[in-house]
Short mmCIF file of C-alpha atoms in Angstrom, two decimals:
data_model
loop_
_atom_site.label_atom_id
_atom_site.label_comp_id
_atom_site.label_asym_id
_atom_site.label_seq_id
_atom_site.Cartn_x
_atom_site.Cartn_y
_atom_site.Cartn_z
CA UNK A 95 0.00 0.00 0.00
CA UNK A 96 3.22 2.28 0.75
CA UNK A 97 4.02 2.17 -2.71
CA UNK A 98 1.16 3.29 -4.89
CA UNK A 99 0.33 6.72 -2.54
CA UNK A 100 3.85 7.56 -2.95
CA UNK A 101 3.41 7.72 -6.86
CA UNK A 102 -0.21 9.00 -6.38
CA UNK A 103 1.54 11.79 -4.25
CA UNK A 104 4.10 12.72 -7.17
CA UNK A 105 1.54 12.88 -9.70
CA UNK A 106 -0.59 15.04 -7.78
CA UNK A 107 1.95 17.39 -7.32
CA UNK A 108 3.08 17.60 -10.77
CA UNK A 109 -0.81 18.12 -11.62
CA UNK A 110 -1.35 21.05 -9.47
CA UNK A 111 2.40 22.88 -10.65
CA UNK A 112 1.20 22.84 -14.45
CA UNK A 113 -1.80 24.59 -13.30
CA UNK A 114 -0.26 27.01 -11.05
CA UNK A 115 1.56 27.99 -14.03
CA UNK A 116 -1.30 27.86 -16.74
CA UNK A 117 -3.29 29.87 -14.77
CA UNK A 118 -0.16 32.63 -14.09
CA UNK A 119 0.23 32.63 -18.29
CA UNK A 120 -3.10 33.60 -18.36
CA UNK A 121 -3.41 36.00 -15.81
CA UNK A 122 0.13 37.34 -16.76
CA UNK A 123 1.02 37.61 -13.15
CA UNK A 124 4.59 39.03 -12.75
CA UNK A 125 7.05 38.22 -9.80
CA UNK A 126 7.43 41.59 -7.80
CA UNK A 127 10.89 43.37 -8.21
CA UNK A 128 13.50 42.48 -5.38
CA UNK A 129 13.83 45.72 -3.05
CA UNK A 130 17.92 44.77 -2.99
CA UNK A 131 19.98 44.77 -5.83
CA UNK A 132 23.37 43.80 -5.97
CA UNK A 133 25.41 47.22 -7.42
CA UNK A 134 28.97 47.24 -8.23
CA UNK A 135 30.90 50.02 -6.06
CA UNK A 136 32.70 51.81 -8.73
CA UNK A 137 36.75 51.22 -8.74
CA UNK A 138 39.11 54.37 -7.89
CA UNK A 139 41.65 54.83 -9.96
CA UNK A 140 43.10 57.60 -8.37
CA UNK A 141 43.40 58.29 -4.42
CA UNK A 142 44.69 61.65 -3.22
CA UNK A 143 48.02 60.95 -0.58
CA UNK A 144 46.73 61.59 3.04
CA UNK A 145 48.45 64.72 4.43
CA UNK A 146 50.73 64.43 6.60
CA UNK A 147 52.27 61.10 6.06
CA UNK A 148 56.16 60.53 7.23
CA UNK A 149 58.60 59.52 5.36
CA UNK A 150 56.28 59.93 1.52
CA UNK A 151 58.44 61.84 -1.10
CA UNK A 152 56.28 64.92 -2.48
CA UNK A 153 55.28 64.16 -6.13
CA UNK A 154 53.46 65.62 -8.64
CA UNK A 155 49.64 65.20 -8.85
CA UNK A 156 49.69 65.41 -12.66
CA UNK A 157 52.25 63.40 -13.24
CA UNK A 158 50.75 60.44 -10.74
CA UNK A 159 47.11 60.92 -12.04
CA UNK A 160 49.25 60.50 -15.58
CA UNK A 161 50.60 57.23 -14.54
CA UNK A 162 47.15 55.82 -12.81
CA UNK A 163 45.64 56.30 -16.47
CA UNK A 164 43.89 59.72 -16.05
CA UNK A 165 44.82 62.27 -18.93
CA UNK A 166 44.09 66.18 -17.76
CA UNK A 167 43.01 68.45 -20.06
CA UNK A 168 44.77 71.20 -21.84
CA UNK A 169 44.64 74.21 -19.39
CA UNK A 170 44.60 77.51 -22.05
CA UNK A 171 44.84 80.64 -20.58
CA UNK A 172 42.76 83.02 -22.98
CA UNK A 173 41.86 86.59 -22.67
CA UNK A 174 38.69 87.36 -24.01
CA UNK A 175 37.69 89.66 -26.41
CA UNK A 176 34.29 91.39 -26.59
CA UNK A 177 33.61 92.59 -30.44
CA UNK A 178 30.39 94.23 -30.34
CA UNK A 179 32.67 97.54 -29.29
CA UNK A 180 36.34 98.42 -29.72
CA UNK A 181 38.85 98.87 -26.79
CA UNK A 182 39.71 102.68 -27.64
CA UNK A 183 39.27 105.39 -30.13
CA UNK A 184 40.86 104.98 -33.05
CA UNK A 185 42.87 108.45 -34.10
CA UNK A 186 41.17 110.61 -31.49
CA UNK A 187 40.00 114.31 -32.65
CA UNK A 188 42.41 116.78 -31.56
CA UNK A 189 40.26 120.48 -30.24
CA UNK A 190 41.82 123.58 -30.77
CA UNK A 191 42.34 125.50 -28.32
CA UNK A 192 40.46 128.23 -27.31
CA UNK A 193 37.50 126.43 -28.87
CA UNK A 194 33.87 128.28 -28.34
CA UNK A 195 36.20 131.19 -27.05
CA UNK A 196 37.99 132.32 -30.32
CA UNK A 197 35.99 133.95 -33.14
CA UNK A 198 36.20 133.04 -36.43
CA UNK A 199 37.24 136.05 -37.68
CA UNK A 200 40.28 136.59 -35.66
CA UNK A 201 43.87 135.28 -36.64
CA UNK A 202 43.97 132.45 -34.34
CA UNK A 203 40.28 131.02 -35.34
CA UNK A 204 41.66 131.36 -38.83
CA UNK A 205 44.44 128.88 -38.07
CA UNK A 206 41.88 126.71 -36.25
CA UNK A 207 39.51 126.37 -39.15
CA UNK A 208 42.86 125.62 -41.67
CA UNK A 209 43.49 122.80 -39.39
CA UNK A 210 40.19 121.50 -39.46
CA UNK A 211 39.77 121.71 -43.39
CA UNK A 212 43.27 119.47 -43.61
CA UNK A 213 41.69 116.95 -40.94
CA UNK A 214 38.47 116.67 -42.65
CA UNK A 215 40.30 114.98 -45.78
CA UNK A 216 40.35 111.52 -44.04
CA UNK A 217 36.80 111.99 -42.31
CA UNK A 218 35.06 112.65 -45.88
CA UNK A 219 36.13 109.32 -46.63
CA UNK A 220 35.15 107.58 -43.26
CA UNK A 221 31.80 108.97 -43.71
CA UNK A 222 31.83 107.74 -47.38
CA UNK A 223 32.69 104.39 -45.99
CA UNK A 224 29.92 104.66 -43.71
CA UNK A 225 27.30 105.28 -45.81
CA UNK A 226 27.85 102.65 -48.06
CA UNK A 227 27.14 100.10 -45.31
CA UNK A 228 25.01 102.20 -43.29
CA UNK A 229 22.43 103.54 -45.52
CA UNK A 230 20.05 105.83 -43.18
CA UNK A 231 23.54 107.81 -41.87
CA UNK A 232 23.49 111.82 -42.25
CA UNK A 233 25.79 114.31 -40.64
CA UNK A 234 23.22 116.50 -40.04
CA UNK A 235 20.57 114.18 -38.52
CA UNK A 236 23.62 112.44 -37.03
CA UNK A 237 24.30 115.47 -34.58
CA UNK A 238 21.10 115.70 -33.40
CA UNK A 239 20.72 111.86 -32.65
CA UNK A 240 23.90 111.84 -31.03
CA UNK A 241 22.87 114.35 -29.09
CA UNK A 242 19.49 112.69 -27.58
CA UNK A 243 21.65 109.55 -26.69
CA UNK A 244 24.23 111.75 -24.82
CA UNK A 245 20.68 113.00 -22.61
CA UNK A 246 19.01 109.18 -22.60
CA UNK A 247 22.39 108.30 -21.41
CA UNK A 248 22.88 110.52 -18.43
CA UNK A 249 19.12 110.14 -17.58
CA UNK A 250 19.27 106.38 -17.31
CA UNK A 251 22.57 107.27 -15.44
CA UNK A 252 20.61 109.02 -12.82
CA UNK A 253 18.23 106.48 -12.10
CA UNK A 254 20.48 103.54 -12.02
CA UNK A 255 18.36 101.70 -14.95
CA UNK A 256 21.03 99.44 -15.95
CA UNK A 257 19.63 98.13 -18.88
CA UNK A 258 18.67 100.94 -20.31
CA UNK A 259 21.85 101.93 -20.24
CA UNK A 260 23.79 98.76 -21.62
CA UNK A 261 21.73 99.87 -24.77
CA UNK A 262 23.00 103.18 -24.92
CA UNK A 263 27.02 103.27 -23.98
CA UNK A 264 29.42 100.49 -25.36
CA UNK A 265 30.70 97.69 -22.95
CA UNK A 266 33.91 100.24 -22.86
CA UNK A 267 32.16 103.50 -21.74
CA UNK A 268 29.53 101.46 -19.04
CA UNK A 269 32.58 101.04 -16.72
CA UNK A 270 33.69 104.45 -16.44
CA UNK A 271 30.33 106.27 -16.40
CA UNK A 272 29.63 103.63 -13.54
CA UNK A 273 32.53 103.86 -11.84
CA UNK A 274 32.22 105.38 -8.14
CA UNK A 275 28.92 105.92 -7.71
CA UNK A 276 27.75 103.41 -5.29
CA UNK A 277 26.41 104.67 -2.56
CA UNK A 278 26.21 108.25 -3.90
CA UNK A 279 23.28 110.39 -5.31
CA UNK A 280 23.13 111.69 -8.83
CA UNK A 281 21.42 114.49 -10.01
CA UNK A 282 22.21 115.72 -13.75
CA UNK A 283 19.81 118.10 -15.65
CA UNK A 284 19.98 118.62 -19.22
CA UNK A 285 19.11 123.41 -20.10
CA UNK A 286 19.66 123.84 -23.26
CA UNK A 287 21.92 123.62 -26.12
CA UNK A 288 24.18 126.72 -26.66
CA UNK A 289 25.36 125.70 -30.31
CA UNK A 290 23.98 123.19 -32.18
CA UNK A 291 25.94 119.58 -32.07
CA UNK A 292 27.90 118.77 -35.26
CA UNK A 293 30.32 116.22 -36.35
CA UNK A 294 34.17 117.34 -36.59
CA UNK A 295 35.29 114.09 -36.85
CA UNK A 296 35.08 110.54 -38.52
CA UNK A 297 36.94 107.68 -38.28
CA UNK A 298 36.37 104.09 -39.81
CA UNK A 299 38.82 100.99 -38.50
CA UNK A 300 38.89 97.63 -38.72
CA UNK A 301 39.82 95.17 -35.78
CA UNK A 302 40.97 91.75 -35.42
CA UNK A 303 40.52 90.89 -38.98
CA UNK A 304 40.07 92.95 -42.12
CA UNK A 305 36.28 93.85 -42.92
CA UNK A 306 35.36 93.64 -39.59
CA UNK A 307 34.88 97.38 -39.57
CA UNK A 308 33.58 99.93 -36.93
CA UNK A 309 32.41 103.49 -37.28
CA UNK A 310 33.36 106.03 -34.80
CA UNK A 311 32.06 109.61 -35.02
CA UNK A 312 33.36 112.48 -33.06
CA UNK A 313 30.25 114.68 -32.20
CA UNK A 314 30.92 118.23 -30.55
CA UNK A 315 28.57 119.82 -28.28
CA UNK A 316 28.27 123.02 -26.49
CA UNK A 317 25.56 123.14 -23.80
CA UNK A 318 23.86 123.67 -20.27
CA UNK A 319 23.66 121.61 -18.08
CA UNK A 320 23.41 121.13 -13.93
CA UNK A 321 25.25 117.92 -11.97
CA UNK A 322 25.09 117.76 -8.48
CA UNK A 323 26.59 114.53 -6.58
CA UNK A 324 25.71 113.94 -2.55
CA UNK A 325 27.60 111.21 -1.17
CA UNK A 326 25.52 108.31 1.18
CA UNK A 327 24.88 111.00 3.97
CA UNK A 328 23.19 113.26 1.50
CA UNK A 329 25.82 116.16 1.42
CA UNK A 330 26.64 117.83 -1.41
CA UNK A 331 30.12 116.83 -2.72
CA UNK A 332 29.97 118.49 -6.45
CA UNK A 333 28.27 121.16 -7.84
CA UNK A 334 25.13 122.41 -8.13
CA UNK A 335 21.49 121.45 -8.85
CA UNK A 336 20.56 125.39 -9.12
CA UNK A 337 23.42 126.77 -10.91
CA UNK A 338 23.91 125.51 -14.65
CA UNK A 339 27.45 125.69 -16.01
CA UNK A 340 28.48 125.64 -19.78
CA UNK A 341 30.15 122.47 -20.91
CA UNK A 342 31.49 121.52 -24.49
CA UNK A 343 32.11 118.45 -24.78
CA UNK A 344 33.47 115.50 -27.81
CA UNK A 345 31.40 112.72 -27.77
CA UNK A 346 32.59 109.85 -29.43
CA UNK A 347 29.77 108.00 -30.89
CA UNK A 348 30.08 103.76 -32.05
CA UNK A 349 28.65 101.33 -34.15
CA UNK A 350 29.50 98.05 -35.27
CA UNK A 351 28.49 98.56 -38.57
CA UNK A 352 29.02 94.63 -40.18
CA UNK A 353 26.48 93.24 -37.64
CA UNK A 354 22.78 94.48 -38.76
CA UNK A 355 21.71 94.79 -35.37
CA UNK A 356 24.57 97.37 -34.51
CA UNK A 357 22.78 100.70 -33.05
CA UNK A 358 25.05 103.61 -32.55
CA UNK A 359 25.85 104.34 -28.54
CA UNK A 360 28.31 106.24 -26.94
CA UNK A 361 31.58 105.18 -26.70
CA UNK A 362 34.14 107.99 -24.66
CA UNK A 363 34.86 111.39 -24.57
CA UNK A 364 38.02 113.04 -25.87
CA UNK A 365 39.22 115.72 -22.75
CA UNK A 366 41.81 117.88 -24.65
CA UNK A 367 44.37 118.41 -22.83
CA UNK A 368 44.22 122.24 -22.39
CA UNK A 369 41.36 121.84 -20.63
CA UNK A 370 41.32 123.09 -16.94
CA UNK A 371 41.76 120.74 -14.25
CA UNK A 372 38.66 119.00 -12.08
CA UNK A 373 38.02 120.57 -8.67
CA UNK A 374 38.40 118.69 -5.43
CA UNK A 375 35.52 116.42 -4.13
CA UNK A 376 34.32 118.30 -0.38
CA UNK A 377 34.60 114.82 1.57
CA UNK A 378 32.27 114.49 4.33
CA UNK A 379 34.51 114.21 7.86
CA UNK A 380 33.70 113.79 11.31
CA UNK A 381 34.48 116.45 13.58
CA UNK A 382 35.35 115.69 17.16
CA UNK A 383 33.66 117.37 19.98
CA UNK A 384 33.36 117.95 23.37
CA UNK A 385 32.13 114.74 25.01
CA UNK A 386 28.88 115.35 27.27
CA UNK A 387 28.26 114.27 30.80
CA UNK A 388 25.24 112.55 32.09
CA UNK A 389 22.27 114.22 31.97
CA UNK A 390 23.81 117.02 29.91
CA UNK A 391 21.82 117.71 26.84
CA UNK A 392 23.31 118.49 23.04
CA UNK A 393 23.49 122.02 22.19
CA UNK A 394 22.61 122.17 18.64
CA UNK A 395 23.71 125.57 18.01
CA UNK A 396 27.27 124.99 18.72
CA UNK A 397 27.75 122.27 16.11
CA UNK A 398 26.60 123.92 13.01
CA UNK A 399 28.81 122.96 9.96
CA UNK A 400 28.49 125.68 6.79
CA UNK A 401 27.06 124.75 3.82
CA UNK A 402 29.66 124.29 1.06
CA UNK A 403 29.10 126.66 -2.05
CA UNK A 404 28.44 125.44 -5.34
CA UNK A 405 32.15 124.84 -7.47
CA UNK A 406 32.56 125.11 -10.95
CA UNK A 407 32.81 121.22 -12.63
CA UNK A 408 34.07 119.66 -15.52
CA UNK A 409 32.96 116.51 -17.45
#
């Protein structure tokens, strides 16, 4: 009787496995996902000496991260170059002097207006170069333009609207118009124009390879205008926001003229060098006083400080 169950038993069990798995087929039953998988820990081909050790010879990191199979890169050392704007001004306009002083008719304007004539040779064909890839350019309308970028400029200056301004100086000019003013107070005011802008000057160059060419047009400008700078305490440290002073000044205007998005922006100003020298900055110092007891109150009228008069400035 032993026998027979025992292959009764094995048949059974091989009954019931083939329809454990017919019925999985059907059902398409899938075996859950183990939660641990076996990962292989990555191999290091390259383990920094500990610091400190005694008696380890100093070697070079390259050369042992060379010899354990790992190749470093080519370090270059580049500077880079921004060519939407030159780094200067190409033959800068020379003033005469005495400029908006002299009259025409006298010897010395004479001389100044011989000069100009002989300069104007190689501007004539600047401008001539200019026009053929700049189409809408005019040294009439050019003036006046030049002149309402010069007022945008100092505007967007004055209320610290960055972008605006990026749009209207060259990456070369943002730096020095920016330059100092943190923490300060700007107040600029554009009067009136004394003699209407016009171009004296007109250069053309090329940079970093030929064709690549630039236009950059010397604009003169004699007006009225107010600046008055306060420093963080809100004390006057130049000029005068009442009293206008005359300025002329040579704007140097830029454009990139092979890209067709180029605008024209200001790019520098040429400072001849007759011109008079700047005025000191009134810095704002602390003054030491008596030092006051307890329970002894300030007297105000002891520590008055004058106001500082208005001085005569120069852009």
């Amino acid at each position: 009787m032993a026998v027979p169950m025992r292959r009764t038993f094995v048949v059974l069990h091989r009954a019931t496995c083939r329809s454990l798995t017919n019925a999985e087929a059907s059902l398409d039953v899938r075996h859950p996902v183990p939660l641990f998988l076996p990962v292989r820990t990555k191999k290091r081909y390259f383990i920094p000496p500990a610091v400190g050790m005694k008696g380890s010879k100093e070697m070079n990191a390259e050369a042992k991260t060379r010899a354990s199979g790992i190749v470093f890169g080519q370090e270059i050392f580049e500077r880079p170059i921004n060519i939407s704007c030159t780094a200067g001004i190409f033959d800068p306009y020379l003033p005469p002097e005495g400029d908006a002083r002299l009259s025409s008719l006298s010897k010395e304007g004479l001389k100044q207006r011989t000069e100009q004539i002989k300069q104007s040779a190689a501007s004539q064909l600047a401008i001539r170069k200019i026009k053929s890839l700049d189409s809408l350019f005019s040294t009439k309308d050019f003036a006046v333009q030049a002149q309402e970028i010069f007022i945008e400029a100092h505007n967007a200056l004055t209320q610290f609207n960055r972008e605006k301004l990026h749009s209207l100086v060259t990456e070369r000019c943002y730096p020095e118009m920016t330059r100092g003013n943190r923490y300060k107070t700007v107040r600029w005011r554009f009067v009136e124009s004394l003699e209407p802008p016009k171009v004296v000057h007109a250069r053309c160059p090329d940079m970093v390879s030929k064709g690549n060419l630039y236009g950059q047009v010397t604009v003169r400008m004699h007006s009225k205008q107010t600046l008055a700078i306060y420093d963080r305490f809100g004390r006057l440290m130049l000029g005068s926001e009442e009293q206008p002073k005359d300025v002329l000044e040579y704007l140097v205007i830029e454009r990139h003229l092979i890209n067709p998005y180029g605008k024209w922006r200001l790019h520098g100003k040429i400072v001849p060098s007759w011109a008079p020298a700047k005025d000191p900055i009134i810095k704002t110092v602390m003054i030491p006083g008596s030092r006051l007891k307890p329970g002894q109150e300030f007297d105000a009228i002891n520590s008055e400080v004058p106001k500082p008069e208005a001085v005569q400035w120069y852009k």
